[in-house]
Amino acid sequence: MDEERDRRARFERGMAVLREIDGEEARRVLDTLADVSPELAHQIVAWGFGEIYARPRLPPRDRQLVTLGMLTALGGCEPQLQVHVGVCLNVGLTPAEIVEALLHAAPYCGVPRALNATLVAKRVFAERGLLPVVDAGRAE
Amino acid sequence: MDEERDRRARFERGMAVLREIDGEEARRVLDTLADVSPELAHQIVAWGFGEIYARPRLPPRDRQLVTLGMLTALGGCEPQLQVHVGVCLNVGLTPAEIVEALLHAAPYCGVPRALNATLVAKRVFAERGLLPVVDAGRAE
Amino acid sequence: MDEERDRRARFERGMAVLREIDGEEARRVLDTLADVSPELAHQIVAWGFGEIYARPRLPPRDRQLVTLGMLTALGGCEPQLQVHVGVCLNVGLTPAEIVEALLHAAPYCGVPRALNATLVAKRVFAERGLLPVVDAGRAE
Amino acid sequence: MDEERDRRARFERGMAVLREIDGEEARRVLDTLADVSPELAHQIVAWGFGEIYARPRLPPRDRQLVTLGMLTALGGCEPQLQVHVGVCLNVGLTPAEIVEALLHAAPYCGVPRALNATLVAKRVFAERGLLPVVDAGRAE
Amino acid sequence: MDEERDRRARFERGMAVLREIDGEEARRVLDTLADVSPELAHQIVAWGFGEIYARPRLPPRDRQLVTLGMLTALGGCEPQLQVHVGVCLNVGLTPAEIVEALLHAAPYCGVPRALNATLVAKRVFAERGLLPVVDAGRAE
Amino acid sequence: MDEERDRRARFERGMAVLREIDGEEARRVLDTLADVSPELAHQIVAWGFGEIYARPRLPPRDRQLVTLGMLTALGGCEPQLQVHVGVCLNVGLTPAEIVEALLHAAPYCGVPRALNATLVAKRVFAERGLLPVVDAGRAE
């Protein structure tokens, strides 16, 4: 039916966006929802990516900067930060830019949130062989 | 003394409520407080359950719906969500209703919080042999 | 086109839900978005109400209990609480039940959040001539 | 009955604490609850102040320092900050100490929260004729 | 002395950054701190802008995207959002891009936070004669 | 250069403060930042401790009470709570005082946050052989 085909079309649109910006991380998360809340998985793909993320008015690189800010400020979203730091790298942000964005977070969210987010980024960088981060300042 | 007997009476009232709505989860948490903050444990039982939860004006099922909303929105309260999803099941909410309540959370708290709460619910359902959740929609 | 007609269909579905549960409050808020973010208004109606709220698995009364919990816990969402306390009344929750749900919030979100939410509810009740709240306990 | 008399005893204990630490601000807030949630008012006094605040293990000055931290971090609790900055002054914290505590908050909660809390403190100081704050540093 | 001169140098560096990105809004806020917490004002300028914002690794436009995400997610930071939406416009983000960033926030922070932030942006746009926002979609 | 020497001076000032109040916990955390965000580590030490914490207007014991409140209220900052409960002990707060401060948090942040913070404190006390906490009340 129309509604049926409509759902499938938006889901496909969302999957197309996901395939462009995500390696496998986000899709693995969606799989974990299959036996508990497949509808939430559908909405993440169809609405989150198919309707909102797909909009051309803001490119993925810009969207990911906003997302870094949100997930850092929220706190307790380390699983999502893990996925989205990966997406950041996929859409063209460098490790140094990601690190700088999280440092920029410190005056706004406080050091604890900025620090917790930075340590999540470190894990993602480690997995991708991107440590140490080049051009990331010095401690002293 | 009066104050002493008063404390014991409220504690007993709270334990009575707990025994009705909780299997063992909440009581295990209270035990972990014994050597660090027994007063916090007392207040959770005597005040939280004995004074507030026990009030007849809102039945447990309704209270648990409000609680699902709060613990999802707060974030970082996965341990409490774990206990309370169990209480939800004990007071008559079905897995599908719990999943739907957490899906309902997405427009209000955002997907990260709703997703993290849903994955906690999944763990509780798994422990109780309630997966896959029946009547929970489909992804496409 | 298909996509166009789908958007309109979901928007209509959402407006139908809104008309059932909301007097005028929510629609007034949507109007304020017309000259700044009409797309956000569209998504609130089409997705929030048309896709999620409309789902039969959880009736409006139950959804509103979850929402009371979320908006109280989030803090800073007094404008939304104002709208949703009104929706609570429209879908069959009594003032005493709403007040009890917000009292139930105190052990979970703390007194400040519960108090701020209760004072928003008071304003809505005042507007609808529902003060004093009947069967809401006594202070001493 | 016993339960009745216990409630009154704890309420009285809480009012006694309130009278020691609060001028009129907190009691004015409690009055606003009379026609909507007198039970919440009862619990704030009887439990919040009568059972927890009254405990001798931490004096009011120390409690208020913890409270400054919490209300600043929570955000959206400006009404409560207004009351509690007043309580801080009543229990012996100086304006300069209060200002320093809120400055100390900036690295932990971020500047926005610290700033919003500081501007609430400014309003309370203004009402009490305590501006400018002595010994509060300089901008350059 | 050295420490004195260092403080002044960093303060000047921060004021230089502020003059580039802010019309008058942020500086007006700093003035309100003069009689209560001049040290907080100093740190905002010297540290927030002089040490962090001034770093070349992330340009102002990118920083403001992260900031939009953080202030939206935090909630209760409408005063800061008001200043920073203005800064967004000053550093080259268009009203449509700002609106799109706040729409992008809805799946991550939920609609209430995104909506409250969007209405703050509307106020800033109104003050600058930038309503209606061009190229911002349509409701149906 | 001046700016160089300035950075080093503030870093040294911060390390001096850290050595006074922290055993090894905080410094271990800073080490984990070396290969990802050494600048964040620098700022934590030079600004957080060297510029703010070092100020004489509020002694460490008072600062730690504010910090306990903030980290409890924020939620999701268990790693920082772990470090700072240790700092609390180092600057003269007793386990019973720490436990009481976290109990005091319950009416303001709600039981979940207070409970999660208390269980972090329990871990730190266990590591230092400080369980059971003396003079911490009783459950009944």
Tab-separated table of N, CA and C in Angstrom, chain E residues 11-67:
chain	number	residue	atom	x	y	z
E	11	PHE	N	44.295	38.683	28.219
E	11	PHE	CA	43.023	39.397	28.165
E	11	PHE	C	42.922	40.173	26.845
E	12	GLU	N	44.018	40.824	26.460
E	12	GLU	CA	44.004	41.575	25.201
E	12	GLU	C	43.796	40.664	24.003
E	13	ARG	N	44.436	39.482	24.057
E	13	ARG	CA	44.289	38.523	22.972
E	13	ARG	C	42.829	38.113	22.851
E	14	GLY	N	42.197	37.877	23.993
E	14	GLY	CA	40.794	37.485	23.990
E	14	GLY	C	39.886	38.606	23.503
E	15	MET	N	40.164	39.826	23.919
E	15	MET	CA	39.348	40.953	23.451
E	15	MET	C	39.483	41.115	21.939
E	16	ALA	N	40.680	40.868	21.421
E	16	ALA	CA	40.891	40.969	19.974
E	16	ALA	C	40.013	39.956	19.235
E	17	VAL	N	39.964	38.729	19.769
E	17	VAL	CA	39.104	37.706	19.152
E	17	VAL	C	37.653	38.140	19.226
E	18	LEU	N	37.241	38.594	20.416
E	18	LEU	CA	35.856	39.010	20.609
E	18	LEU	C	35.453	40.132	19.651
E	19	ARG	N	36.345	41.081	19.460
E	19	ARG	CA	36.010	42.190	18.576
E	19	ARG	C	35.778	41.704	17.148
E	20	GLU	N	36.464	40.647	16.779
E	20	GLU	CA	36.304	40.112	15.422
E	20	GLU	C	34.991	39.381	15.221
E	21	ILE	N	34.528	38.666	16.227
E	21	ILE	CA	33.371	37.795	16.038
E	21	ILE	C	32.081	38.289	16.685
E	22	ASP	N	32.207	39.326	17.534
E	22	ASP	CA	31.005	39.729	18.264
E	22	ASP	C	30.710	41.204	18.081
E	23	GLY	N	29.454	41.528	17.841
E	23	GLY	CA	29.082	42.914	17.715
E	23	GLY	C	29.183	43.589	19.060
E	24	GLU	N	28.187	43.412	19.884
E	24	GLU	CA	28.218	44.035	21.198
E	24	GLU	C	27.635	43.123	22.281
E	25	GLU	N	26.973	42.101	21.834
E	25	GLU	CA	26.237	41.225	22.753
E	25	GLU	C	27.101	40.637	23.863
E	26	ALA	N	28.174	39.971	23.470
E	26	ALA	CA	29.007	39.305	24.473
E	26	ALA	C	29.631	40.317	25.413
E	27	ARG	N	30.024	41.454	24.861
E	27	ARG	CA	30.674	42.451	25.712
E	27	ARG	C	29.703	43.069	26.700
E	28	ARG	N	28.430	43.146	26.305
E	28	ARG	CA	27.428	43.641	27.244
E	28	ARG	C	27.275	42.678	28.419
E	29	VAL	N	27.312	41.385	28.100
E	29	VAL	CA	27.205	40.381	29.169
E	29	VAL	C	28.374	40.512	30.140
E	30	LEU	N	29.582	40.699	29.598
E	30	LEU	CA	30.758	40.817	30.453
E	30	LEU	C	30.630	42.011	31.394
E	31	ASP	N	30.025	43.097	30.882
E	31	ASP	CA	29.840	44.273	31.727
E	31	ASP	C	28.974	43.976	32.947
E	32	THR	N	27.968	43.106	32.772
E	32	THR	CA	27.083	42.792	33.902
E	32	THR	C	27.817	42.059	35.011
E	33	LEU	N	28.999	41.530	34.688
E	33	LEU	CA	29.760	40.805	35.705
E	33	LEU	C	30.662	41.712	36.530
E	34	ALA	N	30.824	42.953	36.074
E	34	ALA	CA	31.814	43.848	36.683
E	34	ALA	C	31.657	44.006	38.193
E	35	ASP	N	30.424	44.067	38.684
E	35	ASP	CA	30.240	44.320	40.117
E	35	ASP	C	29.977	43.049	40.932
E	36	VAL	N	30.039	41.902	40.274
E	36	VAL	CA	29.808	40.670	41.027
E	36	VAL	C	30.960	39.680	40.853
E	37	SER	N	31.406	39.448	39.623
E	37	SER	CA	32.491	38.481	39.418
E	37	SER	C	33.378	38.896	38.260
E	38	PRO	N	34.141	39.976	38.463
E	38	PRO	CA	35.046	40.421	37.395
E	38	PRO	C	36.058	39.340	37.000
E	39	GLU	N	36.378	38.443	37.923
E	39	GLU	CA	37.321	37.375	37.590
E	39	GLU	C	36.712	36.422	36.570
E	40	LEU	N	35.410	36.148	36.687
E	40	LEU	CA	34.760	35.278	35.702
E	40	LEU	C	34.789	35.951	34.334
E	41	ALA	N	34.559	37.262	34.331
E	41	ALA	CA	34.626	38.003	33.072
E	41	ALA	C	36.034	37.902	32.480
E	42	HIS	N	37.027	38.053	33.337
E	42	HIS	CA	38.414	37.949	32.865
E	42	HIS	C	38.688	36.580	32.244
E	43	GLN	N	38.241	35.530	32.919
E	43	GLN	CA	38.506	34.175	32.422
E	43	GLN	C	37.770	33.888	31.118
E	44	ILE	N	36.553	34.401	30.996
E	44	ILE	CA	35.805	34.201	29.750
E	44	ILE	C	36.603	34.787	28.592
E	45	VAL	N	37.105	36.008	28.806
E	45	VAL	CA	37.844	36.683	27.736
E	45	VAL	C	39.235	36.087	27.541
E	46	ALA	N	39.999	36.023	28.650
E	46	ALA	CA	41.402	35.612	28.551
E	46	ALA	C	41.566	34.137	28.227
E	47	TRP	N	40.762	33.296	28.875
E	47	TRP	CA	40.901	31.869	28.633
E	47	TRP	C	39.997	31.382	27.522
E	48	GLY	N	38.684	31.676	27.670
E	48	GLY	CA	37.726	31.166	26.697
E	48	GLY	C	38.037	31.630	25.280
E	49	PHE	N	38.243	32.940	25.130
E	49	PHE	CA	38.505	33.457	23.789
E	49	PHE	C	39.991	33.577	23.483
E	50	GLY	N	40.792	34.017	24.486
E	50	GLY	CA	42.210	34.244	24.246
E	50	GLY	C	43.021	32.979	24.092
E	51	GLU	N	42.650	31.929	24.817
E	51	GLU	CA	43.454	30.706	24.770
E	51	GLU	C	42.841	29.607	23.924
E	52	ILE	N	41.538	29.457	23.977
E	52	ILE	CA	40.893	28.346	23.272
E	52	ILE	C	40.358	28.778	21.898
E	53	TYR	N	39.496	29.782	21.892
E	53	TYR	CA	38.863	30.194	20.634
E	53	TYR	C	39.887	30.676	19.608
E	54	ALA	N	40.954	31.315	20.116
E	54	ALA	CA	41.955	31.928	19.236
E	54	ALA	C	42.794	30.903	18.484
E	55	ARG	N	42.764	29.647	18.932
E	55	ARG	CA	43.606	28.632	18.303
E	55	ARG	C	43.223	28.449	16.840
E	56	PRO	N	44.218	28.429	15.956
E	56	PRO	CA	43.926	28.394	14.517
E	56	PRO	C	43.419	27.053	13.992
E	57	ARG	N	43.559	25.990	14.788
E	57	ARG	CA	43.241	24.659	14.256
E	57	ARG	C	41.784	24.465	13.870
E	58	LEU	N	40.894	25.309	14.352
E	58	LEU	CA	39.488	25.208	13.960
E	58	LEU	C	38.985	26.632	13.776
E	59	PRO	N	38.516	26.988	12.572
E	59	PRO	CA	38.067	28.358	12.331
E	59	PRO	C	36.753	28.666	13.052
E	60	PRO	N	36.436	29.954	13.240
E	60	PRO	CA	35.226	30.346	13.952
E	60	PRO	C	33.939	29.716	13.436
E	61	ARG	N	33.794	29.609	12.112
E	61	ARG	CA	32.567	29.024	11.576
E	61	ARG	C	32.378	27.592	12.100
E	62	ASP	N	33.431	26.804	12.096
E	62	ASP	CA	33.352	25.432	12.605
E	62	ASP	C	33.094	25.438	14.111
E	63	ARG	N	33.777	26.338	14.834
E	63	ARG	CA	33.565	26.404	16.282
E	63	ARG	C	32.109	26.719	16.610
E	64	GLN	N	31.526	27.630	15.846
E	64	GLN	CA	30.150	28.007	16.128
E	64	GLN	C	29.172	26.867	15.869
E	65	LEU	N	29.477	25.990	14.933
E	65	LEU	CA	28.610	24.830	14.693
E	65	LEU	C	28.642	23.903	15.909
E	66	VAL	N	29.833	23.696	16.451
E	66	VAL	CA	29.945	22.872	17.654
E	66	VAL	C	29.181	23.541	18.803
E	67	THR	N	29.341	24.850	18.928
E	67	THR	CA	28.687	25.601	19.999
E	67	THR	C	27.170	25.544	19.891
